[in-house]
DNA sequence: GCTGGCACTCAGCCCCGTTGAGTGCCAGAC
DNA sequence: GTCTGGCACTCAACGGGGCTGAGTGCCAGC
C-alpha cells in the first residue's frame, strides 16, 4: 500500500512541517529533499497519503500537514532517535551536579528537561511506595495535636498532622507507641508496612490504643495514598512560542497543569526509560489536549520504575529530539537517585 | 486643580474601562453615570485630566483609558473597598475547612484566592523564622549521609540532606549531638537558634565536633535562609482571559511565575492584612511586568506578619474587589493558622 | 462656566481585484 | 505501469479604496 517513496515523502512532510510550521507543498519537498522525482509524482503520492488519512490539507489551495495518524506512523517507523549532542550531555551532568536531596533532584530535573526540550516539562516525585522506610517519628505539637512523619532511605520526608487524645496519661504511651512503630517499620517497604500496621493496635495496652489508632491511620495514609501524587512543572513560558495556537494549545495546557490529577493521568504508567511513551493528539486520555502530544517515560532503577516524567507540547513537535531528551534525562536521573 | 467633577469623571472612566475593556468616550460616560452635564463639558474635563497625565488616548479618534497614574489616584482616593458578598464569605470558610497541615492550608488558600479574584494568585509559605522550633532530628541514612530536620510548632517541616563523616565512632556521638541540639533549640525562635548554634560546637568533645559542625551548618541553613522562599501559585489559566494582551500580560507573567526570586520580589515585604499593598504597572520592581498590577498583603497574627500573599493581573483590574478579597483572605488565613 | 453645533480624525469594516503557491488531471514518454 | 510536463483551476493572503461611526477639539452664544 505504502511503498518506500511514499513513506519517504511522509517523513519529509513531517520534518519540514515541524521545522517551518507551514503546510508543505510538492515543489518545495522535491527541492529540499532531492527526491529524484518530479513534483507531479509527489503530488500523486500525496493524494494517496491523504486518502489513507496520514496527511491533510488545511484548505484546497494549500500544502499538506500531517494528521495524528501521520505523526504516529512517523514516530513508529520513520524516525530514528537523534543521539544527544555532546553539549546536551554536558548540560545534563552539570545541571544535576550538587543536588542536595530528592526534592532538589526533582526540581533540577524538571528545569533541565524544560530547557533542553524547550517544552513544558512535568516530573512526578518518586513514589515512596517503592522505597524502604528509614525512620518513623511521632511528635506532640500541642495539647491536642501531633505530627506523624515517615522518612525513606533516600531522604524523602512525608508527614501528617493528626488530632491526638488530650495529653493525660503522660508521655509514656506516646514513647511506647513510637518505639514499637520504629521496631516494626524501619527497613520495611511500604507494602510490608501496610501488613504490619493492620495488626499493630492489638498488641498495645488499652490505654494507648486510641492514640495508636490515630497514628496508624496517618501512617497508612502516608504509606499508601499520597506519595507520588505530587508533580513538579517547569518551562511553562515555552508555551508562548505557540501563541498562534492559543485556544488549542496554550489554554488547554495551562488548564491541565492546574490539576494534579490530570497531569498524573497524562504521564500515565511508569515505563522503563528505554521505552518512552508517546501520545499524539487524540490519543491523550484527556480530551481538551487533543491538539497536543505527550512524551513520557518512567525513571528509576533497571528493575523498577519509581515515577514518571515527560513533556507536553503541540502535536507539531520534534519527536526524535524530544524522545531522545526524555529518555536520556530519565536514565540519568534514575542512576543519580539510585547511587544517591 | 482637580475639582470633584473631574475626579468623578476619572472614577467613571476607570470603572467603565475595567468592566468593558474598551476606551470610554464622553457621551457614553454621561449616559451611564447620570452626570448632569453635557458631553462637551465632560470632554473639556477629560482634556484637563489628559494634560495632567491621568488618562490617555490610544489614538486620536478613540475614547480615553486610564494611565498608571490614573489608576493610582483611583485606588488611593476614589475607590471604596467593596465589602465581600455573603457568598464569598461562605466560600472562604468552606474552602478552608478541614485543612490538614500548613502546606495544605497554603494550597487551599492559593486556590481560593485565584478563584474569587479570577486572577493568578501567589501565596508565600509561612516563614519559619517567625515561629518556634518544636523538634529537631538528626538521622543517619547510609554510611556517609544523614538527614537533618527541624519541625516548627505549627507542624511545618524543613529538612536537609548532609554528608556525614563515616560511621566509625559508633552511634554515641550522633546521639549526643542530637540530645544536646534538642535541649538547645526546642522552644527557641529561629533568631535565638542562630545565636545558640554559633557557640554550640565548642561545648562538645572533640570526637564529635566534625559531625556537629556539619549538622550545625545544615540547621543554620534551615533556620536562616530558605524557609519562606517557597511560594504556591494557582489560577494560571485565568490568564487566558487576557489572551488579547499576550505579549504584554500573559507572556511576562508566565515568565515571572517560573522564577521564585521574582515572585518574592513582586510580593514584597509582609504588611499587616489591614494594609494591602497595590503596585500598578511601572511601579512594579520587575520591569517586564510594567503592564500588570500586583495586589498583596502580609498574613499572620495581629502583631506579626508571617508571610505574604497576593494576586497578579493586568493593570486594567477591578481594584476594589481585588483589594477586598486579598485583605479578607489574608485575615482569615492568619486567624486560621494562629488558632491551629 | 456650561452647552450645542460643527468640522475633523481615524480605526474598523467590507468589497474587490491581483498574486502566487499549490493542486488535480491528463496525455504522452519511458 | 509508472513517471513527467503541461495546463487549467482554486483560494488564502494581501493591499487599495470607500464608507461608517464613534469620538474628539474648538468656538460662539447663553
XYZ file of C-alpha atoms (C1' of nucleotides) in Angstrom:
740
model
C 0.000 0.000 0.000
C 2.631 2.496 1.059
C 5.870 1.941 -0.797
C 9.202 3.303 0.298
C 8.864 6.526 -1.629
C 5.529 7.371 -0.074
C 6.991 6.769 3.338
C 9.954 8.968 2.488
C 7.546 11.664 1.386
C 5.599 11.388 4.627
C 8.807 11.617 6.583
C 9.814 14.690 4.595
C 6.439 16.328 5.166
C 6.638 15.755 8.912
C 10.167 17.077 9.299
C 9.541 20.093 7.072
C 6.282 20.955 8.739
C 7.768 20.649 12.209
C 10.591 22.994 11.382
C 8.703 25.523 9.234
C 5.271 25.422 10.902
C 3.714 25.835 7.482
C 1.871 23.477 5.150
C 4.371 21.893 2.789
C 3.835 21.649 -0.958
C 5.090 19.213 -3.541
C 7.581 21.521 -5.196
C 9.302 22.605 -2.018
C 9.552 18.957 -0.972
C 11.363 17.881 -4.117
C 13.785 20.758 -3.834
C 14.634 20.343 -0.168
C 14.946 16.571 -0.115
C 16.466 15.730 -3.529
C 13.838 13.088 -4.176
C 14.778 12.390 -7.820
C 11.182 12.541 -8.950
C 9.073 15.387 -10.223
C 6.588 17.388 -8.164
C 3.773 15.776 -10.130
C 4.784 12.340 -8.920
C 4.988 13.593 -5.382
C 1.512 15.027 -5.786
C 0.149 11.650 -6.814
C 1.730 10.031 -3.781
C 0.444 12.783 -1.572
C -3.057 12.160 -2.852
C -2.719 8.530 -1.768
C -1.291 9.514 1.638
C -4.211 11.863 2.109
C -6.712 9.211 1.109
C -5.190 6.887 3.697
C -5.503 9.585 6.341
C -1.850 10.317 7.024
C -1.889 13.920 5.834
C -4.478 16.574 5.210
C -4.992 19.959 3.575
C -5.981 22.984 5.691
C -7.687 24.321 2.559
C -7.843 23.454 -1.107
C -5.010 25.573 -2.390
C -2.542 24.862 0.371
C 0.177 22.306 1.053
C -0.255 19.295 3.299
C 0.200 18.864 7.032
C 0.457 15.569 8.898
C -2.523 14.171 10.774
C -2.213 12.466 14.154
C -2.122 9.195 12.256
C 0.726 10.551 10.148
C 2.729 11.543 13.210
C 2.053 8.129 14.699
C 3.465 6.342 11.656
C 6.403 8.735 11.650
C 7.209 8.054 15.296
C 6.747 4.306 14.998
C 8.541 3.577 11.756
C 10.109 6.582 10.104
C 12.257 8.291 12.684
C 15.495 7.362 14.297
C 16.026 8.712 17.777
C 18.548 11.501 17.460
C 21.578 10.972 19.650
C 22.129 13.851 22.054
C 24.855 16.304 21.213
C 27.897 16.496 23.433
C 26.716 19.869 24.671
C 23.393 18.421 25.735
C 25.065 15.563 27.584
C 27.305 18.012 29.369
C 24.297 20.163 30.225
C 22.645 17.202 31.912
C 25.552 16.330 34.160
C 26.312 19.930 35.015
C 22.724 20.723 35.791
C 22.323 17.821 38.164
C 25.690 18.042 39.902
C 25.448 19.138 43.510
C 21.814 18.255 44.015
C 21.022 18.140 47.714
C 18.084 15.854 48.293
C 15.275 14.158 46.431
C 13.191 17.301 46.158
C 16.142 19.184 44.806
C 16.834 16.473 42.244
C 13.249 16.647 41.047
C 13.323 20.438 40.784
C 16.537 20.378 38.812
C 15.314 17.587 36.590
C 12.173 19.368 35.597
C 14.062 22.552 34.789
C 16.635 20.631 32.819
C 14.003 18.848 30.796
C 12.161 22.068 30.064
C 15.351 23.711 28.963
C 16.674 21.092 26.578
C 13.316 20.259 25.002
C 12.009 23.847 25.068
C 8.630 22.476 26.057
C 6.610 22.254 29.243
C 8.198 19.600 31.456
C 6.497 17.525 34.138
C 8.223 15.324 36.714
C 6.406 13.169 39.189
C 8.056 12.949 42.602
C 9.456 9.500 43.306
C 6.828 7.216 44.710
C 7.648 6.372 48.291
C 5.984 3.007 47.933
C 8.944 1.684 46.004
C 11.360 2.675 48.771
C 12.386 1.495 52.168
C 11.372 3.240 55.387
C 14.304 4.630 57.303
C 12.721 6.384 60.217
C 9.359 6.943 61.871
C 8.661 9.828 64.196
C 5.670 10.866 66.286
C 5.597 14.275 67.970
C 3.136 16.067 70.152
C 2.774 19.628 68.956
C 0.260 20.984 71.452
C -2.360 19.784 73.877
C -4.403 18.005 71.251
C -2.333 17.838 68.090
C 0.559 15.765 66.863
C 2.776 15.234 63.862
C 3.470 11.850 62.291
C 6.477 11.610 59.980
C 7.998 8.974 57.806
C 11.454 9.194 56.211
C 12.570 6.997 53.326
C 16.083 5.687 52.769
C 16.567 8.268 50.039
C 15.744 11.105 52.398
C 12.200 11.847 51.286
C 10.016 13.012 54.149
C 6.246 12.669 54.345
C 4.290 13.987 57.258
C 0.706 14.332 58.540
C -0.818 16.450 61.266
C -3.199 14.471 63.469
C -5.563 15.211 66.308
C -4.348 13.340 69.389
C -6.343 12.486 72.501
C -5.603 15.081 75.226
C -2.283 14.547 76.970
C -3.367 12.950 80.242
C -1.619 9.634 80.549
C 1.774 11.279 80.437
C 4.396 10.763 77.801
C 4.830 7.052 78.355
C 2.165 5.945 75.933
C 3.434 8.141 73.156
C 7.014 6.965 73.721
C 5.843 3.371 73.754
C 3.958 3.733 70.513
C 6.853 5.483 68.866
C 9.321 2.828 69.957
C 7.165 -0.037 68.772
C 6.487 1.639 65.473
C 10.188 2.137 64.877
C 10.951 -1.512 65.530
C 8.099 -2.507 63.326
C 8.567 -0.297 60.313
C 12.206 0.631 59.885
C 13.563 -1.366 56.990
C 10.176 -2.239 55.636
C 8.855 -1.421 52.210
C 5.548 0.384 52.294
C 3.840 -2.795 51.173
C 5.188 -4.685 54.159
C 4.393 -1.716 56.364
C 0.734 -1.910 55.466
C 0.593 -5.552 56.552
C 2.316 -4.946 59.852
C 0.309 -1.838 60.695
C -3.033 -3.542 60.349
C -2.406 -5.774 63.379
C -0.386 -3.279 65.357
C -3.017 -1.750 67.620
C -3.954 -5.100 69.185
C -0.503 -5.605 70.655
C -0.646 -2.490 72.838
C -2.069 -1.858 76.303
C -5.622 -0.479 76.124
C -4.517 2.907 77.471
C -2.517 3.520 74.316
C -4.869 2.104 71.752
C -6.855 5.237 70.914
C -3.606 7.081 70.457
C -2.168 4.323 68.342
C -5.219 4.084 66.135
C -4.894 7.721 65.126
C -1.218 7.404 64.412
C -1.588 4.196 62.474
C -4.271 5.785 60.336
C -1.911 8.642 59.470
C 0.911 6.250 58.678
C -1.293 4.135 56.474
C -2.310 7.293 54.669
C 1.317 8.225 54.126
C 2.360 4.780 53.076
C -0.434 4.033 50.669
C -2.063 7.051 49.204
C -0.407 10.299 48.686
C 3.228 9.897 47.795
C 3.928 10.218 44.151
C 0.796 12.224 43.664
C 2.952 15.320 43.643
C 4.395 16.673 40.440
C 6.784 19.457 39.547
C 6.323 21.572 36.458
C 8.701 23.862 34.587
C 9.049 25.567 31.237
C 5.555 26.979 31.145
C 6.830 30.113 29.359
C 7.827 27.864 26.473
C 4.130 27.844 25.642
C 4.477 31.414 24.493
C 6.277 30.050 21.449
C 2.903 28.703 20.383
C 0.952 31.897 20.887
C -0.676 31.431 17.494
C -2.393 28.303 18.811
C -3.736 29.982 21.898
C -7.075 28.215 22.025
C -5.918 24.750 21.007
C -2.601 24.525 22.841
C -1.782 27.278 25.328
C -5.113 27.457 27.090
C -5.795 23.725 27.454
C -2.262 23.050 28.649
C -2.461 25.782 31.287
C -5.727 24.306 32.460
C -4.305 20.813 32.592
C -1.311 21.990 34.596
C -3.588 23.340 37.280
C -4.925 19.860 38.003
C -2.504 17.391 39.517
C -4.876 14.557 38.759
C -4.923 15.388 35.078
C -1.144 15.600 34.989
C -0.788 12.185 36.540
C -3.189 10.736 34.024
C -1.249 12.385 31.233
C 2.045 10.955 32.394
C 0.465 7.542 32.637
C 2.010 4.378 33.963
C 5.720 4.372 34.665
C 7.632 2.559 31.960
C 11.277 1.693 31.617
C 13.394 4.621 30.382
C 14.290 2.509 27.367
C 10.642 2.526 26.451
C 9.424 6.075 26.014
C 5.679 6.530 25.629
C 4.397 8.960 23.000
C 0.766 10.018 22.963
C -0.216 12.046 19.962
C -3.196 14.383 19.830
C -6.423 12.472 20.322
C -4.522 9.519 21.782
C -4.316 11.521 25.001
C -6.592 10.364 27.805
C -7.563 13.998 28.452
C -9.876 15.332 25.800
C -9.018 19.065 25.838
C -5.446 18.217 24.905
C -6.397 16.670 21.575
C -4.084 19.120 19.797
C -1.055 18.352 21.940
C 1.296 15.444 22.419
C 2.913 13.938 25.485
C 6.308 12.264 25.529
C 6.817 10.406 28.798
C 8.953 7.787 30.452
C 9.376 6.163 33.807
C 12.568 6.615 35.761
C 14.142 4.522 38.475
C 16.421 1.542 38.697
C 16.739 -1.028 35.970
C 14.332 -3.385 37.658
C 11.833 -0.888 38.863
C 10.293 2.432 37.895
C 9.837 4.930 40.698
C 7.823 7.529 38.915
C 7.223 9.186 35.574
C 8.478 12.271 33.816
C 7.749 13.815 30.454
C 6.920 16.815 28.362
C 3.781 18.297 26.801
C 3.753 20.252 23.579
C 1.893 20.768 20.345
C 1.477 17.713 18.107
C 3.732 19.616 15.730
C 6.757 18.656 17.798
C 10.263 17.457 17.041
C 9.628 13.909 18.203
C 13.073 12.418 17.603
C 14.757 15.069 19.725
C 12.038 15.047 22.356
C 12.163 11.273 22.719
C 15.950 11.311 22.941
C 15.914 14.030 25.599
C 13.233 12.413 27.723
C 14.972 9.066 27.565
C 18.386 10.494 28.410
C 17.114 12.549 31.334
C 15.068 9.653 32.692
C 18.079 7.355 32.570
C 20.377 9.870 34.158
C 18.024 10.776 36.993
C 17.352 7.131 37.704
C 21.050 6.396 38.033
C 21.630 9.546 40.024
C 18.944 8.721 42.576
C 19.934 5.064 42.799
C 23.525 5.970 43.578
C 22.467 8.723 45.947
C -6.612 71.651 40.109
C -8.917 68.656 40.008
C -12.363 69.509 41.255
C -14.913 66.975 42.375
C -16.461 66.588 38.971
C -13.168 65.789 37.321
C -12.482 63.194 39.969
C -15.933 61.737 39.447
C -15.216 61.552 35.738
C -11.919 59.787 36.357
C -13.648 57.337 38.638
C -16.278 56.702 35.980
C -13.648 56.183 33.300
C -11.770 53.656 35.417
C -14.826 51.644 36.364
C -16.236 51.648 32.834
C -12.941 50.730 31.261
C -12.325 47.913 33.715
C -15.705 46.380 33.025
C -15.880 46.957 29.265
C -12.206 46.672 28.324
C -12.742 49.403 25.763
C -11.788 53.071 25.597
C -14.623 55.142 27.036
C -15.986 58.246 25.348
C -17.670 61.336 26.697
C -21.164 60.514 25.513
C -21.290 57.005 26.915
C -19.981 58.391 30.179
C -22.803 60.906 30.748
C -25.387 58.319 29.831
C -24.123 55.588 32.132
C -23.363 57.777 35.133
C -26.104 60.441 35.085
C -23.568 63.229 35.445
C -25.985 66.138 34.846
C -23.641 67.847 32.438
C -23.276 67.615 28.689
C -20.744 65.510 26.847
C -18.971 68.679 25.769
C -18.299 69.612 29.389
C -17.035 66.142 30.077
C -14.733 66.488 27.097
C -13.249 69.655 28.500
C -12.600 67.959 31.825
C -11.148 64.955 30.054
C -8.750 67.233 28.201
C -7.528 68.513 31.565
C -7.248 65.012 33.010
C -5.241 64.000 29.972
C -2.970 67.018 30.281
C -2.318 66.065 33.905
C -1.427 62.522 32.849
C -4.310 60.603 34.428
C -5.816 59.338 31.189
C -4.693 58.871 27.622
C -5.980 58.173 24.126
C -4.911 55.034 22.263
C -5.418 57.018 19.043
C -6.918 60.333 18.038
C -10.448 59.287 17.326
C -10.904 56.971 20.286
C -12.123 57.296 23.865
C -9.845 57.555 26.879
C -8.233 54.905 29.027
C -6.649 55.412 32.446
C -2.873 55.646 32.794
C -0.978 54.058 35.678
C -1.134 57.448 37.367
C -4.898 57.470 36.878
C -5.291 54.033 38.453
C -3.089 55.149 41.310
C -5.295 58.146 42.058
C -8.352 55.925 41.741
C -7.004 53.382 44.203
C -5.771 55.982 46.671
C -8.671 58.391 46.736
C -11.594 57.398 44.581
C -12.500 53.864 45.477
C -14.108 52.357 48.486
C -13.171 48.799 49.233
C -16.132 46.671 48.284
C -17.408 44.552 51.138
C -17.440 40.868 50.263
C -20.742 39.280 49.462
C -22.146 36.702 51.801
C -21.487 34.056 49.190
C -17.828 34.991 49.054
C -17.501 34.876 52.821
C -19.107 31.493 52.882
C -16.783 30.336 50.101
C -13.779 31.290 52.207
C -14.806 29.359 55.289
C -15.978 26.348 53.331
C -12.844 26.230 51.251
C -10.540 26.298 54.231
C -12.497 23.971 56.498
C -10.774 20.670 57.116
C -7.285 21.764 56.159
C -4.765 19.255 57.407
C -1.435 20.988 57.900
C 0.373 24.169 56.971
C 1.121 23.035 53.441
C -2.475 22.125 52.933
C -3.622 25.495 54.234
C -1.321 27.252 51.782
C -2.508 25.129 48.876
C -6.131 25.799 49.688
C -5.513 29.489 50.228
C -3.894 29.995 46.876
C -6.692 28.172 45.097
C -9.291 30.130 46.995
C -7.680 33.431 46.146
C -7.376 32.521 42.487
C -10.990 31.510 42.392
C -12.591 34.527 43.993
C -10.400 37.110 42.252
C -10.252 35.260 38.934
C -6.591 36.229 38.680
C -3.280 34.482 39.199
C -2.755 34.008 42.938
C 0.531 33.694 44.784
C 0.980 32.636 48.398
C 4.308 32.558 50.161
C 4.714 29.697 52.623
C 4.825 30.886 56.220
C 8.299 31.936 57.175
C 9.669 29.570 59.758
C 11.721 32.378 61.253
C 8.669 33.824 62.900
C 7.822 30.520 64.557
C 9.012 28.428 67.419
C 11.021 25.243 66.961
C 9.217 22.189 68.222
C 11.551 19.362 67.380
C 14.990 18.700 65.961
C 16.018 15.380 64.449
C 19.239 14.008 63.063
C 19.266 10.692 61.225
C 21.954 8.625 59.584
C 20.680 7.423 56.215
C 23.668 5.431 55.000
C 27.376 5.055 55.611
C 28.161 8.640 54.757
C 24.880 10.533 54.572
C 22.453 11.952 57.048
C 19.226 13.892 57.284
C 18.741 16.954 59.485
C 15.170 18.006 60.205
C 13.518 20.833 62.007
C 9.816 20.961 62.912
C 8.011 24.152 63.890
C 5.202 24.435 66.404
C 2.719 24.747 63.575
C 3.853 21.467 62.037
C 5.991 22.791 59.204
C 8.921 20.515 58.438
C 12.188 21.610 56.858
C 14.937 19.145 56.120
C 18.407 18.943 54.599
C 20.488 16.025 53.389
C 24.083 16.270 54.608
C 27.301 14.350 54.071
C 28.369 12.909 57.437
C 31.832 11.658 58.402
C 31.958 7.841 58.041
C 30.301 5.980 60.866
C 33.270 4.858 62.978
C 32.837 6.222 66.460
C 29.603 4.382 66.915
C 26.232 5.917 67.499
C 27.138 7.661 70.710
C 28.361 10.849 69.121
C 25.322 11.223 66.940
C 23.004 10.575 69.870
C 24.921 13.065 71.955
C 24.704 15.752 69.332
C 21.039 15.122 68.806
C 20.298 15.290 72.508
C 22.191 18.487 73.009
C 20.587 20.094 69.997
C 17.137 19.234 71.257
C 17.819 20.799 74.640
C 19.267 23.820 72.975
C 16.754 24.542 70.258
C 13.321 23.317 71.259
C 11.259 26.321 72.200
C 13.582 28.773 70.523
C 12.674 31.151 67.757
C 14.947 30.853 64.756
C 16.595 34.113 65.731
C 17.531 32.706 69.131
C 18.528 29.460 67.479
C 21.110 31.234 65.358
C 22.752 32.710 68.457
C 22.858 29.422 70.315
C 24.090 27.412 67.352
C 27.103 29.613 66.740
C 28.725 28.591 70.048
C 27.443 25.041 70.080
C 30.338 23.128 68.579
C 32.816 24.277 71.257
C 30.871 22.585 74.033
C 31.270 19.105 72.600
C 34.035 16.522 72.947
C 36.489 16.745 70.005
C 35.400 13.372 68.628
C 32.007 14.810 67.845
C 32.999 18.196 66.576
C 33.361 17.407 62.883
C 29.992 15.732 62.970
C 28.447 18.611 64.839
C 29.870 21.215 62.502
C 28.133 19.637 59.515
C 24.846 19.371 61.316
C 25.009 22.881 62.684
C 25.693 24.209 59.210
C 22.579 22.476 57.912
C 20.469 23.773 60.788
C 21.704 27.300 60.270
C 20.791 26.951 56.640
C 17.297 25.821 57.567
C 16.804 28.450 60.219
C 18.081 31.445 58.301
C 17.850 31.078 54.605
C 15.380 29.007 52.851
C 12.041 28.891 54.618
C 9.577 31.293 53.162
C 11.420 31.250 49.901
C 8.802 28.818 48.691
C 5.650 30.026 47.047
C 2.498 28.384 45.772
C 0.763 29.563 42.620
C -2.732 28.955 41.298
C -5.155 30.352 38.776
C -2.710 30.473 35.906
C -5.486 29.584 33.443
C -7.149 32.862 34.397
C -4.518 34.464 32.209
C -6.317 33.074 29.199
C -8.976 35.707 29.825
C -6.375 38.218 28.679
C -5.347 36.431 25.526
C -5.600 39.691 23.607
C -2.699 41.059 25.641
C -0.495 38.065 25.037
C 2.790 39.922 24.751
C 2.242 42.469 27.495
C 0.485 40.364 30.111
C 0.324 36.627 29.522
C 3.910 36.061 28.458
C 5.632 38.239 31.076
C 3.512 36.810 33.869
C 4.268 33.231 32.827
C 7.940 34.085 32.815
C 7.768 35.731 36.208
C 5.976 32.714 37.672
C 8.843 30.482 36.650
C 11.256 32.389 38.894
C 10.677 32.111 42.631
C 13.005 35.018 43.242
C 10.966 37.298 41.025
C 7.760 36.235 42.730
C 9.146 37.033 46.141
C 10.239 40.441 44.952
C 6.798 41.021 43.495
C 5.057 40.140 46.726
C 7.384 42.443 48.598
C 7.633 42.912 52.341
C 4.942 41.430 54.513
C 2.496 44.067 55.676
C -0.443 43.889 58.018
C -3.601 42.485 56.374
C -5.279 45.814 57.126
C -2.747 47.453 54.889
C -2.908 45.954 51.412
C -0.142 46.947 49.015
C -1.058 47.781 45.414
C 1.639 48.127 42.777
C 0.404 49.413 39.466
C 2.182 48.917 36.165
C 5.594 50.529 36.184
C 5.533 50.701 39.989
C 6.439 47.026 39.948
C 10.020 46.213 40.852
C 10.185 43.819 37.911
C 10.405 45.601 34.623
C 8.725 43.089 32.261
C 5.543 43.371 34.300
C 5.070 47.066 33.566
C 1.633 46.314 32.136
C 0.409 44.357 35.153
C -0.506 45.126 38.727
C 0.091 43.310 41.988
C -2.234 43.387 44.978
C -0.525 41.920 48.027
C -0.745 41.703 51.772
C 1.016 40.041 54.651
C -0.756 37.467 56.743
C -0.137 36.270 60.245
C -1.102 37.276 63.757
C -2.042 40.794 64.691
C 1.406 41.587 65.989
C 3.407 39.864 63.366
C 3.300 39.009 59.681
C 4.421 35.505 58.745
C 4.495 35.806 55.001
C 2.875 37.460 52.035
C 0.138 36.587 49.586
C -1.363 38.368 46.628
C -2.527 38.361 43.066
C -1.123 39.461 39.714
C -3.229 40.711 36.844
C -3.463 43.335 34.134
C -3.432 46.959 35.277
C -6.976 47.002 33.969
C -8.192 45.228 37.087
C -11.135 45.588 39.436
C -9.075 47.032 42.292
C -11.838 47.481 44.885
C -12.853 43.834 44.647
C -9.290 42.601 44.426
C -8.213 44.563 47.479
C -11.217 43.377 49.440
C -10.578 39.742 48.523
C -6.885 39.823 49.293
C -7.496 41.510 52.612
C -10.265 39.109 53.613
C -8.293 36.007 52.666
C -5.151 37.273 54.410
C -7.084 37.943 57.598
C -8.849 34.630 57.539
C -5.736 32.581 56.880
C -3.849 34.422 59.596
C -6.520 33.657 62.141
C -6.851 30.097 60.919
C -3.149 29.386 61.278
C -2.862 31.157 64.628
C -5.697 29.095 66.107
C -4.333 25.915 64.538
C -18.688 78.132 33.240
C -21.681 75.251 30.530
C -23.708 73.882 26.117
C -24.980 72.923 21.248
C -23.097 72.847 16.875
C -19.712 71.770 13.574
C -15.676 70.218 11.222
C -12.235 66.826 11.620
C -9.858 62.326 12.527
C -9.200 57.673 12.056
C -9.848 52.501 13.297
C -12.688 49.065 11.614
C -15.199 47.068 8.027
C -16.479 45.493 3.584
C -15.668 44.985 -1.226
C -12.756 43.707 -4.891
C -9.029 42.787 -7.866
C -4.397 40.752 -8.024
C -0.987 37.482 -6.895
C 1.107 33.169 -6.246
C 1.566 28.829 -4.130
C -0.414 24.747 -4.610
C -3.440 21.292 -6.549
C -5.796 17.664 -9.791
C -5.915 15.723 -14.031
C -4.497 14.146 -18.454
C -1.912 12.914 -22.468
C 2.333 11.286 -23.717
C 7.057 9.378 -22.837
C 9.823 5.658 -20.919
C 2.682 0.515 -15.329
C 4.843 4.386 -13.827
C 6.577 8.801 -14.267
C 6.506 13.503 -16.177
C 5.402 18.041 -18.239
C 1.736 20.925 -19.149
C -2.361 23.203 -18.125
C -6.459 24.885 -16.001
C -8.246 25.725 -11.594
C -8.707 27.113 -6.618
C -8.325 30.053 -2.962
C -5.801 32.350 1.144
C -3.364 36.358 1.637
C -2.505 40.976 0.540
C -3.446 45.687 -0.488
C -6.074 49.602 -2.010
C -10.299 52.330 -1.728
C -14.526 53.915 0.030
C -17.765 54.184 3.764
C -19.220 54.477 8.547
C -19.431 55.950 13.110
C -17.591 56.867 17.477
C -15.109 60.175 19.320
C -12.612 64.481 19.589
C -11.348 69.738 19.721
C -12.873 74.141 19.191
C -15.882 78.035 19.232
C -19.706 81.124 19.584
C -23.538 82.022 22.406
C -26.292 81.635 26.549
